[in-house]
Tab-separated table of C-alpha atoms in Angstrom:
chain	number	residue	atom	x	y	z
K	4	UNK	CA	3.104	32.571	20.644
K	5	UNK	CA	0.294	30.099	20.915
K	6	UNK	CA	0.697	27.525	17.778
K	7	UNK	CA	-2.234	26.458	15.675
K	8	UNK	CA	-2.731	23.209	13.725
K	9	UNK	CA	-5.006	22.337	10.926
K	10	UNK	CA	-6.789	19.364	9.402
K	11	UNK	CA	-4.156	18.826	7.082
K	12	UNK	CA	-0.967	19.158	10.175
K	13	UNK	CA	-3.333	15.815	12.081
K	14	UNK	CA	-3.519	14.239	8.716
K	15	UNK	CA	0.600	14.245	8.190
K	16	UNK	CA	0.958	13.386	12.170
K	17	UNK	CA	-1.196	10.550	11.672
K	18	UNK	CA	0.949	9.170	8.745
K	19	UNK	CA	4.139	10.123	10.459
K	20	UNK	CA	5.141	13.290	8.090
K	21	UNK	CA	5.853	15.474	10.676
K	22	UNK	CA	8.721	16.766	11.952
K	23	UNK	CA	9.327	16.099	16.214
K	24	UNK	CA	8.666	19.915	16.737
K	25	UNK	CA	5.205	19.632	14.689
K	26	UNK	CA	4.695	16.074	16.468
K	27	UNK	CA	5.591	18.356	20.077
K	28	UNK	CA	2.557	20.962	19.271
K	29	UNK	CA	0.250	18.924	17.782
K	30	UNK	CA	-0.053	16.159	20.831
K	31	UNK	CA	0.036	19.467	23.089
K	32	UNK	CA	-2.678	20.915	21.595
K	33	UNK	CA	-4.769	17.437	21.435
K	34	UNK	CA	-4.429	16.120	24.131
K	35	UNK	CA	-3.207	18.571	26.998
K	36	UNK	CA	-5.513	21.432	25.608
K	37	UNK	CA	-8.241	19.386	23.956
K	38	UNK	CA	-8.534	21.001	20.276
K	39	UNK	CA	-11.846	20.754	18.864
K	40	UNK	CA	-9.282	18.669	16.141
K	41	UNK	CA	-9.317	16.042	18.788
K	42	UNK	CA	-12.464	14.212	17.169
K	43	UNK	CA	-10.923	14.166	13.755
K	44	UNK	CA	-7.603	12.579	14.626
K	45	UNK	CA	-9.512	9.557	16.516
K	46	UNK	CA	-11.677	9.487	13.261
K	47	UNK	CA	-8.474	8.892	11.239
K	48	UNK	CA	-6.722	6.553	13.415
K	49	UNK	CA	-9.868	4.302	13.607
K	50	UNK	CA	-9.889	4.411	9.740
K	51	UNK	CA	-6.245	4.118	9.323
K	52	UNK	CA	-6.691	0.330	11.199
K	53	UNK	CA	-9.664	0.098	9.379
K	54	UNK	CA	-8.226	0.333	5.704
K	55	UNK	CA	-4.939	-1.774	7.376
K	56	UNK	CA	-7.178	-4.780	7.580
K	57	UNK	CA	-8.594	-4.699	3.892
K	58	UNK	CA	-4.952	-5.717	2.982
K	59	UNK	CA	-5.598	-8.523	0.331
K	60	UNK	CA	-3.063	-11.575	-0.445
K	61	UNK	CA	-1.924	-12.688	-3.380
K	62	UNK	CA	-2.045	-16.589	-3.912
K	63	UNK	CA	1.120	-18.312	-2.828
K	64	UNK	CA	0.926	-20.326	-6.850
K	65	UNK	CA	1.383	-16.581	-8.182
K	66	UNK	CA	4.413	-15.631	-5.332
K	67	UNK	CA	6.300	-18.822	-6.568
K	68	UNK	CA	6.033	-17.888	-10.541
K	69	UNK	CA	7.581	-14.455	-9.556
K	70	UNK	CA	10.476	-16.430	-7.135
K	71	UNK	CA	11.123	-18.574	-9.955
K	72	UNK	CA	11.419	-15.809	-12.572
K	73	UNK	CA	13.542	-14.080	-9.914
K	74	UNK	CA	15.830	-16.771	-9.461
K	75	UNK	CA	16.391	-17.325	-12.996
K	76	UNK	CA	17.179	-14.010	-13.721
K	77	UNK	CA	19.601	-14.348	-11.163
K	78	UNK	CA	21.009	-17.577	-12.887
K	79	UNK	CA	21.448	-16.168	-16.203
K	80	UNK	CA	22.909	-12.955	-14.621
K	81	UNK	CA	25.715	-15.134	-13.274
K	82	UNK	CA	25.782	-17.661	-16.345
K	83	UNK	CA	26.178	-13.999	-18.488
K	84	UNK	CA	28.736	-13.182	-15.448
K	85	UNK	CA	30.774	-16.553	-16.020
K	86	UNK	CA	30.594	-16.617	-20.102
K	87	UNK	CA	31.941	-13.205	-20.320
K	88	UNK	CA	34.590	-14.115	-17.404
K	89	UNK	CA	35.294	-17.187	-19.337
K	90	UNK	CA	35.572	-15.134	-22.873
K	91	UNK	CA	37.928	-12.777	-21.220
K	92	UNK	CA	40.211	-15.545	-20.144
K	93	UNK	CA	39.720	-17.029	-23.431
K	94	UNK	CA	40.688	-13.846	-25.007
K	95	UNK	CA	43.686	-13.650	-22.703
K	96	UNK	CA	45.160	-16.960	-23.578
K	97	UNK	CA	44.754	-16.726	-27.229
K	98	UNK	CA	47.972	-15.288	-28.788
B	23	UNK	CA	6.452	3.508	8.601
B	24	UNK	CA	7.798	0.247	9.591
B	25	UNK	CA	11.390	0.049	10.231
B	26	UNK	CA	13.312	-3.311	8.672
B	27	UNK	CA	15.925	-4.776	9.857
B	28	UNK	CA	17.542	-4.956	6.408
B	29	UNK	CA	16.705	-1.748	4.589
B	30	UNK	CA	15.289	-2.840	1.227
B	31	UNK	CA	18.593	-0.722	-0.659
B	32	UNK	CA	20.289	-3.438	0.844
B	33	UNK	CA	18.433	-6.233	-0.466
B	34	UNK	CA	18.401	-5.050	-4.008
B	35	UNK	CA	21.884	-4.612	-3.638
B	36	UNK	CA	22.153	-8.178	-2.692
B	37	UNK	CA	19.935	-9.594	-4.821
B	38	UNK	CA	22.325	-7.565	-7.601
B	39	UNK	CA	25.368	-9.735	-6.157
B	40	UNK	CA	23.164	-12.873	-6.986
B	41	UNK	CA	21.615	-13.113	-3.453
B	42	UNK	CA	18.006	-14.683	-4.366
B	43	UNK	CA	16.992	-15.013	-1.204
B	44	UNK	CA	17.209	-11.238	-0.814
B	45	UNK	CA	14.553	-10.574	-3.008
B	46	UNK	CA	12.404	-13.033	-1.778
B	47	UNK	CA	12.531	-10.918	1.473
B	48	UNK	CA	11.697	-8.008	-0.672
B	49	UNK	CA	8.640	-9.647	-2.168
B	50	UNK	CA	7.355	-11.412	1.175
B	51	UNK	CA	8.103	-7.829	2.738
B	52	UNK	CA	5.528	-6.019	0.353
B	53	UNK	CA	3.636	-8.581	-1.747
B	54	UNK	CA	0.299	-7.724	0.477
B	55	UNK	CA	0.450	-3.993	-0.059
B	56	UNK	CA	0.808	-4.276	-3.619
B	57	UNK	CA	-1.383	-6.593	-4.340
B	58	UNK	CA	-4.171	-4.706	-2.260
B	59	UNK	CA	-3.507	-1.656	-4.508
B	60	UNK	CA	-4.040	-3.850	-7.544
B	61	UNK	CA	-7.189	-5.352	-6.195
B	62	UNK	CA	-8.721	-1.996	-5.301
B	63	UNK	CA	-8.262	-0.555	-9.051
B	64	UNK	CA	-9.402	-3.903	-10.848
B	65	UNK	CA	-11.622	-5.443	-8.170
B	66	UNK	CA	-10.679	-9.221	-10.111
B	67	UNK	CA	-8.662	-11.524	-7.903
B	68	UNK	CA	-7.127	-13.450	-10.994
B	69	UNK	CA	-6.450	-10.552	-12.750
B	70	UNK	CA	-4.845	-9.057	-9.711
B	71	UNK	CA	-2.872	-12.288	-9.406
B	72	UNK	CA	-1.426	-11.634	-13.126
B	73	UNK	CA	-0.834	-7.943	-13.002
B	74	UNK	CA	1.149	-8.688	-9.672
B	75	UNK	CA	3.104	-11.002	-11.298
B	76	UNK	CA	3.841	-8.800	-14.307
B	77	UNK	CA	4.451	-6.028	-11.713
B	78	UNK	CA	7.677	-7.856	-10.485
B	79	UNK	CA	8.604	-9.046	-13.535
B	80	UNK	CA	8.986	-5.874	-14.809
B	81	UNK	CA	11.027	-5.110	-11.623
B	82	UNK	CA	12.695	-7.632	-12.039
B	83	UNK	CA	13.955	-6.918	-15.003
B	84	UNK	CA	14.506	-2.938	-14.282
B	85	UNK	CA	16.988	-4.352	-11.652
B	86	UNK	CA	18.825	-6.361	-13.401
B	87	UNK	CA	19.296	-4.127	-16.403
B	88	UNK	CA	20.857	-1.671	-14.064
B	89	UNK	CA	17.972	0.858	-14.780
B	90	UNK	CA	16.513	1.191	-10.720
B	91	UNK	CA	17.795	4.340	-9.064
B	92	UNK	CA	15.068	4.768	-6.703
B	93	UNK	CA	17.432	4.881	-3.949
B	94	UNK	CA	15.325	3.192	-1.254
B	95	UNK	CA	12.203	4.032	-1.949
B	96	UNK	CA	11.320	0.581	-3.494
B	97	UNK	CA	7.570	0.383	-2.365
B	98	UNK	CA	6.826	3.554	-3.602
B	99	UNK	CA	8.300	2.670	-7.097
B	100	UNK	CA	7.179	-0.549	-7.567
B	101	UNK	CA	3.831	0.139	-6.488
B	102	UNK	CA	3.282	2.789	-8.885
B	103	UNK	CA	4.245	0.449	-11.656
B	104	UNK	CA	1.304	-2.054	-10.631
B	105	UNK	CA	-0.520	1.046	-9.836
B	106	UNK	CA	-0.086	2.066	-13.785
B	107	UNK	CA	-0.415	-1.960	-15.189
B	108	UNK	CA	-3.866	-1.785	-13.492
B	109	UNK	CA	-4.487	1.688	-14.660
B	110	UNK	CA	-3.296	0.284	-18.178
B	111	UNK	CA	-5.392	-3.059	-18.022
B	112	UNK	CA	-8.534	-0.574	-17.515
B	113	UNK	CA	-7.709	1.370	-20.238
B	114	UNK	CA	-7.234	-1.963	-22.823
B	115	UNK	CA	-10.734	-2.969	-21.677
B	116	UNK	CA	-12.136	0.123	-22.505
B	117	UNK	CA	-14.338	-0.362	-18.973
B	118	UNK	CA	-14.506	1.483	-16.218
B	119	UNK	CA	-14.429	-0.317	-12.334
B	120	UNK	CA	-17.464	-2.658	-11.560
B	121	UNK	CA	-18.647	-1.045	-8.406
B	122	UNK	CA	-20.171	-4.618	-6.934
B	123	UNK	CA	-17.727	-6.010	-4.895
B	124	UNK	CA	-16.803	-9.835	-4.226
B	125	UNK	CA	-17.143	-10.952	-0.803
B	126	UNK	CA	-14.250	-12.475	-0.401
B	127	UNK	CA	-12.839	-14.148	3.119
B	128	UNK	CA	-9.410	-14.687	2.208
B	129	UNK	CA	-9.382	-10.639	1.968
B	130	UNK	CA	-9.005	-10.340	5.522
B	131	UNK	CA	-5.961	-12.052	6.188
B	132	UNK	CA	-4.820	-9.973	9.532
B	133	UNK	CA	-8.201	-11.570	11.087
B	134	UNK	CA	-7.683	-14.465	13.183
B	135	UNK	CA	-10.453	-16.643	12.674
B	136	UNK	CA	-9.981	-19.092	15.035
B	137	UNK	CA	-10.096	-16.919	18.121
B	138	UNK	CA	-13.132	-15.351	17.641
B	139	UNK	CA	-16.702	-16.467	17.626
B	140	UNK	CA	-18.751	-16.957	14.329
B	141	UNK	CA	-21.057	-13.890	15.621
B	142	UNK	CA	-17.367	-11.689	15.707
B	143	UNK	CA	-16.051	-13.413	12.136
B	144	UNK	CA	-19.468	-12.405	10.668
B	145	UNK	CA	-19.576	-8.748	11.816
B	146	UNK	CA	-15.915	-8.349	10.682
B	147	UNK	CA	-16.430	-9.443	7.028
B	148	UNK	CA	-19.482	-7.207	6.866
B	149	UNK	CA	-17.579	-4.437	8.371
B	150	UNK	CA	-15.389	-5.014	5.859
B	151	UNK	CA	-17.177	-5.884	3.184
B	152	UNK	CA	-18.900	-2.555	3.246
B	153	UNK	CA	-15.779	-0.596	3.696
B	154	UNK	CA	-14.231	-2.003	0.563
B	155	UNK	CA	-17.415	-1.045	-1.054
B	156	UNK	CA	-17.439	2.636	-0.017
B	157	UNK	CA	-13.953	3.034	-1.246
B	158	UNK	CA	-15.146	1.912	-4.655
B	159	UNK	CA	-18.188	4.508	-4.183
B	160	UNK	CA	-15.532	7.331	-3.503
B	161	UNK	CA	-14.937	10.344	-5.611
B	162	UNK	CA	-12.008	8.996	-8.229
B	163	UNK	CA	-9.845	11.408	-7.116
B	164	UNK	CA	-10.011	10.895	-3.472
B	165	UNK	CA	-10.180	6.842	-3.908
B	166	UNK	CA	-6.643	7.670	-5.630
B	167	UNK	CA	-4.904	9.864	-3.325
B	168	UNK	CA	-5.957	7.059	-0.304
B	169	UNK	CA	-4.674	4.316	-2.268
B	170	UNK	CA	-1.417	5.960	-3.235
B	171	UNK	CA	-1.079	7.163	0.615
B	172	UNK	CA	-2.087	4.271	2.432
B	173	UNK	CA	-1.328	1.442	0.477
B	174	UNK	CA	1.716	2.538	-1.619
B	175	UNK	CA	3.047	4.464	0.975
B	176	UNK	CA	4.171	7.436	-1.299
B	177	UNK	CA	4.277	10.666	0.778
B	178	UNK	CA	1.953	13.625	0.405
B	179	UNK	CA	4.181	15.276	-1.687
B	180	UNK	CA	5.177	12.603	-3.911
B	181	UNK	CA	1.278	12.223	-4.475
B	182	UNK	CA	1.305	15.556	-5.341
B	183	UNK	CA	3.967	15.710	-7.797
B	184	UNK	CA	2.181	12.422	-9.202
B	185	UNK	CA	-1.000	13.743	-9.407
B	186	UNK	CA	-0.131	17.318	-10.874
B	187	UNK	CA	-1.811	18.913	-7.506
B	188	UNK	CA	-0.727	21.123	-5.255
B	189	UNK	CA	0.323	19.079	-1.763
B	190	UNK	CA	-3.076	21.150	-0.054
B	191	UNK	CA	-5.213	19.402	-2.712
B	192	UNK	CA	-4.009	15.959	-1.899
B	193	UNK	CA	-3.987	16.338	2.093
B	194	UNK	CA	-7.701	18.043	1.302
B	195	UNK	CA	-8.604	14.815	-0.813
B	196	UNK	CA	-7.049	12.713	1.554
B	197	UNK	CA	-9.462	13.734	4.039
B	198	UNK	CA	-12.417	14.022	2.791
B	199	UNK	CA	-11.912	10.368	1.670
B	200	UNK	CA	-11.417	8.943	5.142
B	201	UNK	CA	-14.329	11.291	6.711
B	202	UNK	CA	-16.774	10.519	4.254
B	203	UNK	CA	-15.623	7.074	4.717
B	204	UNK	CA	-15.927	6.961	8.802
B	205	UNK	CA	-19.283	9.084	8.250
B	206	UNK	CA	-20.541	6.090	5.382
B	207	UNK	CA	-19.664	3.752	8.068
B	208	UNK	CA	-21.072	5.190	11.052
B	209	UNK	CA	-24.683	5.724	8.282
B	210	UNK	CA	-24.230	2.479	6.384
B	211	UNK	CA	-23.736	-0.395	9.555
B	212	UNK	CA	-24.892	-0.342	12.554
B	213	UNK	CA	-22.721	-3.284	13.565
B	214	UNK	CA	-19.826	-0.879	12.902
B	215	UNK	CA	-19.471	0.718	16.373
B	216	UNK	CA	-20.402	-3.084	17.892
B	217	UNK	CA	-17.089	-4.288	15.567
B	218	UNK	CA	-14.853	-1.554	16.765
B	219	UNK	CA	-15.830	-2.450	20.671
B	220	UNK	CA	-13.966	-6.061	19.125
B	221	UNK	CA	-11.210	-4.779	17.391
């Protein structure tokens, strides 16, 4: 049975959503058979790179606050960690 | 999508154990995409800056508490909580999106400036320049579906779910945003096709 593919079936092939048998049909149809779809995928792979390279980047002042933050979290987690170790024992020796 | 060496489970699970570094491999791993979903809802740099920064904060914080069960799907998760701060800060200003856009060079950081001519540097930021434009001029309902898709990286069906739509509607969406797009393009710049011959 001949398969058919939609707007929507290039759309998830272009961001990798389908499965290897849709990914099979889909290139057979575009580019062994040339679909009339053909035009569209190119259209959405030229603005798939295009919207790749509007990727903006945060300041590197703003990436150190949240490293900082990050890190102390990380501190106090295992300051909490060694209190509550520390109480235990503390608890343990205490008659 | 790209595969990591380290799958990011593993580096919260790290950075759990006390592993800092393993979150700074997290943030370095995704900081760009976030940020550009940020920047495309409040179209401020410094406010951007901010809301990123409150962004992982808050995951942060949702890590250490125990509370993240997103099992692996960390971009998707914390990119819908800067999606929502920015949705939030929008909704505290009582404003809706400025649609004049910022020409801003430090935008296109995958462009390597110092291998090209000025002539290719200058066609590139226009190209670009106009894009980012014509993504503000999109229907709000497309401009959401392409941000959630292409720069958080949720799935069409997560979008759906998200956007109480049926997964049809957001594929639909989906493409009438990047068609209307290519077509605004093709309309809008004639030095469009001349930049793609670069690219």
């Amino acid at each position: 049975m001949k398969k058919q593919i939609k707007s929507s079936d290039i759309l998830r092939y272009v961001y990798h959503e389908t499965s290897a048998e849709e990914n099979f049909w889909i290139e057979k149809l575009l580019f062994e058979e040339g679909h009339p779809l053909v035009e569209e995928f190119y259209d959405f792979i030229q603005m798939k790179d295009d919207l790749n390279q509007l990727e903006t980047v945060p300041s590197s002042r703003t990436i150190n606050r949240i490293m900082t933050y990050a890190r102390s979290q990380g501190s106090s987690k295992k300051a909490t960690k060694t209190m509550t170790k520390t109480a235990k024992i503390k608890k343990t020796l205490v008659p | 999508m790209t595969k990591f060496e380290v799958a990011d489970s593993e580096l919260i699970a790290q950075y759990k154990q006390g592993n800092e570094y393993a979150f700074e491999v997290l943030v370095n791993r995704y900081k760009n995409r976030i940020f550009t979903t940020i920047n495309l809802i409040v179209k401020d740099d410094s406010v951007a800056e901010d809301l990123l920064q409150e962004t992982f904060i808050k995951a942060i914080d949702t890590i250490n508490s125990g509370k993240y069960n997103e099992e692996g799907k960390f971009l998707p998760w914390i990119s819908r909580i800067g999606y929502n701060m920015a949705i939030d800060y929008f909704r505290k200003q009582k404003r809706y999106p400025k649609v004049v856009i910022e020409d801003n060079v430090k935008m296109f950081n995958t462009l390597s400036f110092s291998e090209e001519s000025i002539e290719e540097t200058r066609i590139k930021n226009e190209t670009y320049a106009k894009l980012k434009e014509l993504i503000q001029q999109l229907p709000p309902a497309q401009r959401e579906v392409l941000t959630m898709r292409h720069y958080m990286k949720m799935s069409f069906q997560e979008i759906a779910e998200a956007t109480n739509v049926s997964i049809n509607t957001a594929l639909g969406r989906m493409r009438y945003a990047l068609i209307n797009l290519r077509k605004q393009m093709k309309k809008s710049n004639v030095s469009y096709e001349k930049a793609n011959q670069i690219f």
